[in-house]
PDB file of C-alpha atoms in Angstrom:
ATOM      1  CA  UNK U  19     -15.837  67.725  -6.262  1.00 63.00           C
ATOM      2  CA  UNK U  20     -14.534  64.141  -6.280  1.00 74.00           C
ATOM      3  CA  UNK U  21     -13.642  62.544  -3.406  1.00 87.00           C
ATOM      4  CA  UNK U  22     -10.424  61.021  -5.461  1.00 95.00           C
ATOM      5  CA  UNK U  23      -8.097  64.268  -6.183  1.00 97.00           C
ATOM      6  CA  UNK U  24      -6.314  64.077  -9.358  1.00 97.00           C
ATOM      7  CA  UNK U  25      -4.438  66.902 -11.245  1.00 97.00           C
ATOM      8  CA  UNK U  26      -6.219  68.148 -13.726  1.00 96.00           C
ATOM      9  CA  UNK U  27      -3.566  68.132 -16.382  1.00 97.00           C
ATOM     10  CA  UNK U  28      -0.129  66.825 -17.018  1.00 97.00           C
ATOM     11  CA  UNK U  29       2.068  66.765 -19.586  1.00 96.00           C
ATOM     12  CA  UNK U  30       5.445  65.523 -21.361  1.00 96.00           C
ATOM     13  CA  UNK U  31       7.525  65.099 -24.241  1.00 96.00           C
ATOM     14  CA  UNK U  32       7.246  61.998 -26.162  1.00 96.00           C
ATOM     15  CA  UNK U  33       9.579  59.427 -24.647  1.00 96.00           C
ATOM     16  CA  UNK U  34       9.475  60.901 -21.173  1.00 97.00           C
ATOM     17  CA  UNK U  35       8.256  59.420 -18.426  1.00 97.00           C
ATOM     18  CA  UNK U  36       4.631  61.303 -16.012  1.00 98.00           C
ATOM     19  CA  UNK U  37       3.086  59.984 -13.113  1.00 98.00           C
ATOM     20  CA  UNK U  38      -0.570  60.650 -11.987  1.00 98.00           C
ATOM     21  CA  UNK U  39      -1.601  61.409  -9.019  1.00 98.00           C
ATOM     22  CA  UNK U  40      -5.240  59.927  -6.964  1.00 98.00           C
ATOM     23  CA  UNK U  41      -5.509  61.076  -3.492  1.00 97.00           C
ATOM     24  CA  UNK U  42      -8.172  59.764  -1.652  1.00 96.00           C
ATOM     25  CA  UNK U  43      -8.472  59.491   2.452  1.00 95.00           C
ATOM     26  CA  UNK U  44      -8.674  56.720   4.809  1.00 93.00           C
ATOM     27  CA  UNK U  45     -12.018  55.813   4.134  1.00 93.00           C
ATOM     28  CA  UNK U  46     -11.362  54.740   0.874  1.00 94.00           C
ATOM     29  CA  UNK U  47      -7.661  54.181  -0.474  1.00 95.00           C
ATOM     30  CA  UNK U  48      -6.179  54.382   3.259  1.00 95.00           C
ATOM     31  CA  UNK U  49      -8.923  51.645   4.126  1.00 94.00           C
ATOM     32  CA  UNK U  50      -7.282  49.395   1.523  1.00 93.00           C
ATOM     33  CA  UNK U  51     -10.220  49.327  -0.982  1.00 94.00           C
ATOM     34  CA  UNK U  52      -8.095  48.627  -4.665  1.00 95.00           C
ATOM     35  CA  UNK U  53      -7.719  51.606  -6.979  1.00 97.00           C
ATOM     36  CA  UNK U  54      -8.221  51.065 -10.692  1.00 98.00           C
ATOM     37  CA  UNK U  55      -6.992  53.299 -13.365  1.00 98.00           C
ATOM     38  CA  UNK U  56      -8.586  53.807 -16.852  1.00 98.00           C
ATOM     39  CA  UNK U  57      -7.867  55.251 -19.941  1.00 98.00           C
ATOM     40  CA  UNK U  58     -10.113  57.108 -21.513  1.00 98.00           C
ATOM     41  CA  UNK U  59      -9.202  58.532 -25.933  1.00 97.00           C
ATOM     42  CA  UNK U  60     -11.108  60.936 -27.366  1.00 94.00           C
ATOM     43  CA  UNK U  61     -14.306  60.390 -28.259  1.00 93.00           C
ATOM     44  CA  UNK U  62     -14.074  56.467 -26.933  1.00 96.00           C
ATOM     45  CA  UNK U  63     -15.461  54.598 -24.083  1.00 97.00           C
ATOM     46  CA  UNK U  64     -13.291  53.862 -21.614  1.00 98.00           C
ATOM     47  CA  UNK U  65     -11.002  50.927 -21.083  1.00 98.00           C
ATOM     48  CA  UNK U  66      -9.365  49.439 -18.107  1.00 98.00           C
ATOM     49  CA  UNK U  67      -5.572  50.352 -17.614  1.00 98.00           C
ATOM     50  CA  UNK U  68      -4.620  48.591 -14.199  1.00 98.00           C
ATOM     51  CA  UNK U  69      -7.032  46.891 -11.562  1.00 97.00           C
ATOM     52  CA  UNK U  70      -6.193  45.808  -7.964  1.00 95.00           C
ATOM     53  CA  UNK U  71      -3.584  48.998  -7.480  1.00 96.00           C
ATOM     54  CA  UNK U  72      -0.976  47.518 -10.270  1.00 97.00           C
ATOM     55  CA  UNK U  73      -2.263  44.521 -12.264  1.00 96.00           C
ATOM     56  CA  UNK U  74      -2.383  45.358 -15.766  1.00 97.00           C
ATOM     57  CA  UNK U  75      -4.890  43.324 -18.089  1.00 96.00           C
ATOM     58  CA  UNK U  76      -4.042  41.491 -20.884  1.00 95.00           C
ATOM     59  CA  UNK U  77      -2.940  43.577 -23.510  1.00 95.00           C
ATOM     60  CA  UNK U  78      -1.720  46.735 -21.807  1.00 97.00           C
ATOM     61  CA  UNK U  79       1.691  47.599 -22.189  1.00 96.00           C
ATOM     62  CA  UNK U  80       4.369  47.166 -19.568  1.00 95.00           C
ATOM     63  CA  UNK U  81       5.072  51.085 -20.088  1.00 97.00           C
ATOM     64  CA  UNK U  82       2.054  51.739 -17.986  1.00 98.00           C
ATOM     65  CA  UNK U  83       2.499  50.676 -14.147  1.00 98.00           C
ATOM     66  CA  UNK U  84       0.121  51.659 -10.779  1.00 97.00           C
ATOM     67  CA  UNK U  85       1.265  51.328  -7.351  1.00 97.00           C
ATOM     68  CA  UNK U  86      -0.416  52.402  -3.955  1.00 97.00           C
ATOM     69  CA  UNK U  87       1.015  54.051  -0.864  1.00 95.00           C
ATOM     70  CA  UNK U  88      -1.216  55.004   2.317  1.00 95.00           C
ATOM     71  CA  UNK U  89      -3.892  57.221   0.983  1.00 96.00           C
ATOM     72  CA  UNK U  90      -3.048  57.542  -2.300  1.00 97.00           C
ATOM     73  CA  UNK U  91      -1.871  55.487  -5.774  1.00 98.00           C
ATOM     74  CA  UNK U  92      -0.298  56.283  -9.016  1.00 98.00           C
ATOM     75  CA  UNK U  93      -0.049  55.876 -12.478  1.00 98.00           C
ATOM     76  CA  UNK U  94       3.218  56.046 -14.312  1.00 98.00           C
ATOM     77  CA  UNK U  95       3.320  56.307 -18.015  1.00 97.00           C
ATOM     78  CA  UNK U  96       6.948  55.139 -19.109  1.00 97.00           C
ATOM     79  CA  UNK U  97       8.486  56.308 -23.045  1.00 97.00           C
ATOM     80  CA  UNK U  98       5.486  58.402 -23.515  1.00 97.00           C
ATOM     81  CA  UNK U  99       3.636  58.088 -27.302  1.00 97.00           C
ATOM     82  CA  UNK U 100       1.907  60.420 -28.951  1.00 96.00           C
ATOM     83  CA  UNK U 101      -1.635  58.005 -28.787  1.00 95.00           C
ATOM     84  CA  UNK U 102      -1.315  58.067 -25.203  1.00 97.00           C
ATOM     85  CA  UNK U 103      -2.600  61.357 -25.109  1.00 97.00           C
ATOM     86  CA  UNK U 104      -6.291  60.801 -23.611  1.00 97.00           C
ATOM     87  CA  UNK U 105      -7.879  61.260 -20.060  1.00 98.00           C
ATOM     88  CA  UNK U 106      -7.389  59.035 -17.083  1.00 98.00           C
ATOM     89  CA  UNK U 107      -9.587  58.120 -14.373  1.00 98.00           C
ATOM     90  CA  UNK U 108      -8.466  56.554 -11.006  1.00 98.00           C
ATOM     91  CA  UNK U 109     -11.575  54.352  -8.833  1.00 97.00           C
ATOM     92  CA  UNK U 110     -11.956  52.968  -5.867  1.00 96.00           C
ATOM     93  CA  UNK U 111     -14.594  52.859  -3.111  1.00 94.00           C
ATOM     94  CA  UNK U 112     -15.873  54.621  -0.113  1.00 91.00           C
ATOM     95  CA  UNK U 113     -16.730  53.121   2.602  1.00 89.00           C
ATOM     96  CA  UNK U 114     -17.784  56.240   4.298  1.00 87.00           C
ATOM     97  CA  UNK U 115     -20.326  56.637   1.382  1.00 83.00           C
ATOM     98  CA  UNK U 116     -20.739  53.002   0.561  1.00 79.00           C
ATOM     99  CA  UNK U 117     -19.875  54.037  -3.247  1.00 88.00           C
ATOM    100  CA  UNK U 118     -17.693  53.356  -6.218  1.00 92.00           C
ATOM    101  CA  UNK U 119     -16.463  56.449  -6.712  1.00 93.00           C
ATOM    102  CA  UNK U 120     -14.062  58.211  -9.561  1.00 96.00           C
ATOM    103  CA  UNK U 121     -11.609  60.541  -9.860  1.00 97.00           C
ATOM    104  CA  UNK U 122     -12.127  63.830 -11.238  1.00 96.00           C
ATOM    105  CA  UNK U 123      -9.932  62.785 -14.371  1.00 97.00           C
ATOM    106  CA  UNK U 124      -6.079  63.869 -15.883  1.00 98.00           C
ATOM    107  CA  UNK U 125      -6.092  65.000 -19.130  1.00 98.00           C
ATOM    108  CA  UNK U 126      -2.721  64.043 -20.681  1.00 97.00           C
ATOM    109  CA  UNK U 127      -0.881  66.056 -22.994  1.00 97.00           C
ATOM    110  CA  UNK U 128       1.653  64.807 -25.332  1.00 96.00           C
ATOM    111  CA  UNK U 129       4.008  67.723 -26.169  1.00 93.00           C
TER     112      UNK U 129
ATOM    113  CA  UNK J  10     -15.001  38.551 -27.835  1.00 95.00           C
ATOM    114  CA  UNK J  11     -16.825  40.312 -24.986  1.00 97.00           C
ATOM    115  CA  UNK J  12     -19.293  42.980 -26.428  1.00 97.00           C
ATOM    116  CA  UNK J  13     -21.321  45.407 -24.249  1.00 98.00           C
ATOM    117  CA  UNK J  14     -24.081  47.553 -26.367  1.00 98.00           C
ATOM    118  CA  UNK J  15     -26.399  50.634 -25.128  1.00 98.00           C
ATOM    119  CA  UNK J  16     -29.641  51.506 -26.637  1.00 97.00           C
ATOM    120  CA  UNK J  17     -32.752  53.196 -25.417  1.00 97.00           C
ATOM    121  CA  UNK J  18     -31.124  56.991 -25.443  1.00 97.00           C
ATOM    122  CA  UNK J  19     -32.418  60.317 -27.209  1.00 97.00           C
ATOM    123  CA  UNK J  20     -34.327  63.259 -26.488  1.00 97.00           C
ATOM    124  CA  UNK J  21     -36.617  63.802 -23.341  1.00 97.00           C
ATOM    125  CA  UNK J  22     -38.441  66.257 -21.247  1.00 97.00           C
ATOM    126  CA  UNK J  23     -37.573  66.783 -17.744  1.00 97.00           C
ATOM    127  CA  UNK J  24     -39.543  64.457 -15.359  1.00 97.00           C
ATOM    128  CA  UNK J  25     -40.382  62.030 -18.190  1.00 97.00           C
ATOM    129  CA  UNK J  26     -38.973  58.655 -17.854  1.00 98.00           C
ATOM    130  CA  UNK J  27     -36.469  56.672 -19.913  1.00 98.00           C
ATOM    131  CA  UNK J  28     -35.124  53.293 -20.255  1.00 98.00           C
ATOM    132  CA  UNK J  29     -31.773  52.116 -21.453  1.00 98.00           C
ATOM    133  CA  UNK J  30     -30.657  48.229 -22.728  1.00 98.00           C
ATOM    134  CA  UNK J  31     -27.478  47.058 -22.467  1.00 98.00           C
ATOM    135  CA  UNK J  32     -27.326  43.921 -24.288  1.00 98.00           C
ATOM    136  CA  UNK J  33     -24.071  41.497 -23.979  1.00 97.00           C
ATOM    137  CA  UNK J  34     -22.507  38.817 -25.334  1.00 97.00           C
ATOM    138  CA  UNK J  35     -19.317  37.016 -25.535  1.00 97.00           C
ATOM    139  CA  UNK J  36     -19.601  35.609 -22.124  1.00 97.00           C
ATOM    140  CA  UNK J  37     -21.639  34.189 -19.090  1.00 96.00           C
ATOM    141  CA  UNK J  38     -24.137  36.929 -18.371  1.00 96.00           C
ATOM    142  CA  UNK J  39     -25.283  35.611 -15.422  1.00 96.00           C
ATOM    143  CA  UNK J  40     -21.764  35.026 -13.687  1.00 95.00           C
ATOM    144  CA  UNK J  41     -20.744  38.492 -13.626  1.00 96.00           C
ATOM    145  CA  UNK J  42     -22.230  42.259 -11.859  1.00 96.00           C
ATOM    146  CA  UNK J  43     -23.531  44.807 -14.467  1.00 97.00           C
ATOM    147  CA  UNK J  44     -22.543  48.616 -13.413  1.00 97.00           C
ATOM    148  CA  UNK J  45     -23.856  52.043 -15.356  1.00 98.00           C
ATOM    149  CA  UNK J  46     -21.419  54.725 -15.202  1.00 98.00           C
ATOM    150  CA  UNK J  47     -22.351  58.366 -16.984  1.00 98.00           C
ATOM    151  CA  UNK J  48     -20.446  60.966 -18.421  1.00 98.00           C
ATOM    152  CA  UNK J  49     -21.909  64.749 -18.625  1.00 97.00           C
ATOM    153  CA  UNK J  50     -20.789  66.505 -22.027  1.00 96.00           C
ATOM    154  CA  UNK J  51     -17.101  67.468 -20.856  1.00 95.00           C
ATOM    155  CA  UNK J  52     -17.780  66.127 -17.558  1.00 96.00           C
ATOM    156  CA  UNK J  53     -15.446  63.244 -15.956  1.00 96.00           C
ATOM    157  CA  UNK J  54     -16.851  59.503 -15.118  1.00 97.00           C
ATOM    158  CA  UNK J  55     -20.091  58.872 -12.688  1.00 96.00           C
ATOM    159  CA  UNK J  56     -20.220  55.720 -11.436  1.00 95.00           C
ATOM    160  CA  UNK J  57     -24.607  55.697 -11.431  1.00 97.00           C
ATOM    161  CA  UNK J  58     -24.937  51.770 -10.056  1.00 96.00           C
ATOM    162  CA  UNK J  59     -24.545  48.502 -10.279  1.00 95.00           C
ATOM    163  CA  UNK J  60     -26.483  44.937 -10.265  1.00 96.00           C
ATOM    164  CA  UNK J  61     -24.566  42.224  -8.882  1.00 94.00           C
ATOM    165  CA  UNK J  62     -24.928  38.312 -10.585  1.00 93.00           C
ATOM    166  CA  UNK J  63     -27.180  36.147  -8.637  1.00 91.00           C
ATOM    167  CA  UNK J  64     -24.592  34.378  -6.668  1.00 87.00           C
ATOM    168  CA  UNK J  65     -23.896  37.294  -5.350  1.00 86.00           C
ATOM    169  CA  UNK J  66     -27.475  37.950  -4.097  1.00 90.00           C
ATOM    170  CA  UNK J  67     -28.558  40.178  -6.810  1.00 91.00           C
ATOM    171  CA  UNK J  68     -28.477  43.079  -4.859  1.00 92.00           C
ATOM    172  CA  UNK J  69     -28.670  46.596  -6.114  1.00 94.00           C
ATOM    173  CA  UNK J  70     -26.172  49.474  -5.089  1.00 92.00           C
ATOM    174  CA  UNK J  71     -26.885  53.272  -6.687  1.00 94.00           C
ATOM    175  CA  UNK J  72     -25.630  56.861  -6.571  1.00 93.00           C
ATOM    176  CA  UNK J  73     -27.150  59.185  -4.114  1.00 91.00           C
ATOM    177  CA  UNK J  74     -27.906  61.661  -7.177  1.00 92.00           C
ATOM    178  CA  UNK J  75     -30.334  58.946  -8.724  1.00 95.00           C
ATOM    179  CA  UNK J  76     -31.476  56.856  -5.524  1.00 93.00           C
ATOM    180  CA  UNK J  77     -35.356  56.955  -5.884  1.00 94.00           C
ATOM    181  CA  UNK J  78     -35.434  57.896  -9.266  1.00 97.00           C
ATOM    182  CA  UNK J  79     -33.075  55.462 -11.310  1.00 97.00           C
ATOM    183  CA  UNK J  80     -33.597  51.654 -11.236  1.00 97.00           C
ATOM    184  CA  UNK J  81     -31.242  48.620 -12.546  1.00 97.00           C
ATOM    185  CA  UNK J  82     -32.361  45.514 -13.425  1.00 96.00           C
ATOM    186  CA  UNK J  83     -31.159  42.531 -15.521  1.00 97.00           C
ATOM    187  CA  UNK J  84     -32.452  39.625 -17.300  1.00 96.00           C
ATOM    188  CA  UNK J  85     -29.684  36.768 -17.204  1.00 96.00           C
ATOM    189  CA  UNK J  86     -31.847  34.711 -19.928  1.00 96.00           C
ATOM    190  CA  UNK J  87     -31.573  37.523 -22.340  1.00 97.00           C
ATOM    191  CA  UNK J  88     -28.074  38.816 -21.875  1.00 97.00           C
ATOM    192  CA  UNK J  89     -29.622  42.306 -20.634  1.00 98.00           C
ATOM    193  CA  UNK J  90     -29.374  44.871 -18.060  1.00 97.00           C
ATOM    194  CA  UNK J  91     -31.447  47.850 -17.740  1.00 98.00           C
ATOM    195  CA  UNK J  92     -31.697  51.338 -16.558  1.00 98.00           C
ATOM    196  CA  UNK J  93     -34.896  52.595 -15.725  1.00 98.00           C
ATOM    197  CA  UNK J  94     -35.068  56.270 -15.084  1.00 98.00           C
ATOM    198  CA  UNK J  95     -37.671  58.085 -14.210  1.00 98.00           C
ATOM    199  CA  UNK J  96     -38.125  62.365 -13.065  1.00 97.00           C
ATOM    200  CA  UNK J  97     -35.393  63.013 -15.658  1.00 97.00           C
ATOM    201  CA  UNK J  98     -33.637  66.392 -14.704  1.00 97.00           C
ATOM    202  CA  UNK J  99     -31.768  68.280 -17.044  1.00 97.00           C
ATOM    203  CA  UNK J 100     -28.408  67.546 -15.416  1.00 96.00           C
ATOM    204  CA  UNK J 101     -29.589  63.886 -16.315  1.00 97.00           C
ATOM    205  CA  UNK J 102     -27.878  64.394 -19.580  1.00 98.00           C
ATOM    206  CA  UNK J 103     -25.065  62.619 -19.972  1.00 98.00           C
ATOM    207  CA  UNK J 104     -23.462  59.308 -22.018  1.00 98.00           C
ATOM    208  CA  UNK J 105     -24.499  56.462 -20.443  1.00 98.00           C
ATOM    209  CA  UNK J 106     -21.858  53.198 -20.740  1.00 98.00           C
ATOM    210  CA  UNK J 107     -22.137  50.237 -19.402  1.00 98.00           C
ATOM    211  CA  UNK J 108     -19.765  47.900 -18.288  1.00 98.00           C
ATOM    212  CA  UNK J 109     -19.128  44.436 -17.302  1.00 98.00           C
ATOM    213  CA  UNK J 110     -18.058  44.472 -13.389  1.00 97.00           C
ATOM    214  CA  UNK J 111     -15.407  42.576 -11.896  1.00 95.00           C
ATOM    215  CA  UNK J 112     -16.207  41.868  -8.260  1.00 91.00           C
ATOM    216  CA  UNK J 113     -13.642  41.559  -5.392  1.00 87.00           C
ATOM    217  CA  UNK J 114     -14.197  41.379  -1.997  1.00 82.00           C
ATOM    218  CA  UNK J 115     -15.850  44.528  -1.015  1.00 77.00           C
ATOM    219  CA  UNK J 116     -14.667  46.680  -4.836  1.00 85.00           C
ATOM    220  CA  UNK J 117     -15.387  46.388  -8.203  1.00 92.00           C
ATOM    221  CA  UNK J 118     -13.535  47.466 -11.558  1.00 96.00           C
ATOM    222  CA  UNK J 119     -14.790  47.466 -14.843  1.00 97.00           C
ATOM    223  CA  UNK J 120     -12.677  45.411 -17.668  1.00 97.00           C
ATOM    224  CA  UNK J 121     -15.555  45.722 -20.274  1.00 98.00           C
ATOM    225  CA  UNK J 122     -17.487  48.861 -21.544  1.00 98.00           C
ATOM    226  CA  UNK J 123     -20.067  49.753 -23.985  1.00 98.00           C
ATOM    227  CA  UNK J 124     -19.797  52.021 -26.266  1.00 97.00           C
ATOM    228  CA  UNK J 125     -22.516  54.531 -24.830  1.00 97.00           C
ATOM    229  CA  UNK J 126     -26.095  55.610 -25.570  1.00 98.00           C
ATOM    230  CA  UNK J 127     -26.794  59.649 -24.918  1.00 98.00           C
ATOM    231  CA  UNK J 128     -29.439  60.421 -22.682  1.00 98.00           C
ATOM    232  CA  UNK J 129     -30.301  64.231 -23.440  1.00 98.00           C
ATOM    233  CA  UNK J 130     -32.942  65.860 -21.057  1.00 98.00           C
ATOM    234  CA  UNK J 131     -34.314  69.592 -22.751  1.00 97.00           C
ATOM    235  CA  UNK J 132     -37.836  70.585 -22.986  1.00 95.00           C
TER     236      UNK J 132
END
């Protein structure tokens, strides 16, 4: 069990727009450690989606946003597309534990 | 173009020992922190640990599950990092990626990843 609470599935029709949940506590997100959000396709390594809470790397498109709010952060996924359809990973750190630490992963499912 | 690549995976008995390569290129090895995250078959993401660049002390920083037992290293001069594991366990088995760490301040996130090398422990 994660210490970073996602759902474990979302869904939505192709141009729609989902959000993600990561709910951590105040020894990690509420401590202000970043969260980072990755993207993970089938079969593929991951890749980096948005670092520092909502900082998107080069590359990315602007239909995929992150914000932060207390102890938790999100990931919004504007105009969904069928390729985003993949797992996602929120991480941040613990100071509690003194680790990096992951999400337990959203599966996304494009209707 | 920044390129992370595993080797050093297969087949191995539990409590025999292993070691993975991940060999980079594409940018200054020795300026950035080296992390190995694992992925169980239809598991989520484990962060496993990390090596930070020398101007950062070097310093080592590992998962409870594999403190004792799993070692990271790196060679700047080569381009490589290492895992070194040793008393496999059969809930060992798992993807391993590496990835190129981003340090800052007291976090870390991962902008480059490898591609994977599958550590399987079974006797």
């Amino acid at each position: 069990q994660s210490v970073l609470t996602q759902p474990p599935s979302v869904s939505g029709a192709p141009g729609q727009r989902v959000t993600i949940s990561c709910t951590g506590s105040s020894s990690n997100i509420g401590a202000g450690y970043d969260v980072n959000w990755y993207q993970q396709l089938p079969g593929t390594a991951p890749k980096l989606l948005i670092y520092g809470n909502s900082n998107r790397p080069s590359g990315v498109p602007d239909r995929f946003s992150g914000s932060k709010s207390g102890t938790s952060a999100s990931l919004a996924i504007t105009g969904l597309q069928a390729d985003d359809e993949a797992d996602y990973y929120c991480q941040s750190y613990d100071s509690s534990l003194s680790l990096v630490m992951f999400g337990g992963g959203t599966k996304l499912t494009v209707l | 173009e920044v390129q992370l690549v595993e080797s050093g995976g297969g087949l191995v008995q539990p409590g025999r020992s292993l070691r993975l390569s991940c060999t980079a290129s594409g940018f200054i090895f020795g300026d950035y922190a080296l992390t190995w995250v694992r992925q169980a078959p239809g598991k989520g993401l484990e962060w496993v640990g990390l090596i930070k660049s020398r101007p950062f002390g070097g310093t080592r920083e590992s998962a409870a599950s594999v403190e004792g037992r799993f070692t990271i290293s790196r060679d700047d001069s080569k381009g490589i990092a290492y895992l070194q594991m040793n008393s496999l366990k059969t809930e060992d088995t798992a993807v391993y990626y590496c990835s190129r760490t981003v340090v800052v301040g007291a976090t870390y996130y991962f902008d480059y990843w490898g591609q994977g090398t599958l550590v399987t422990v079974s006797s």
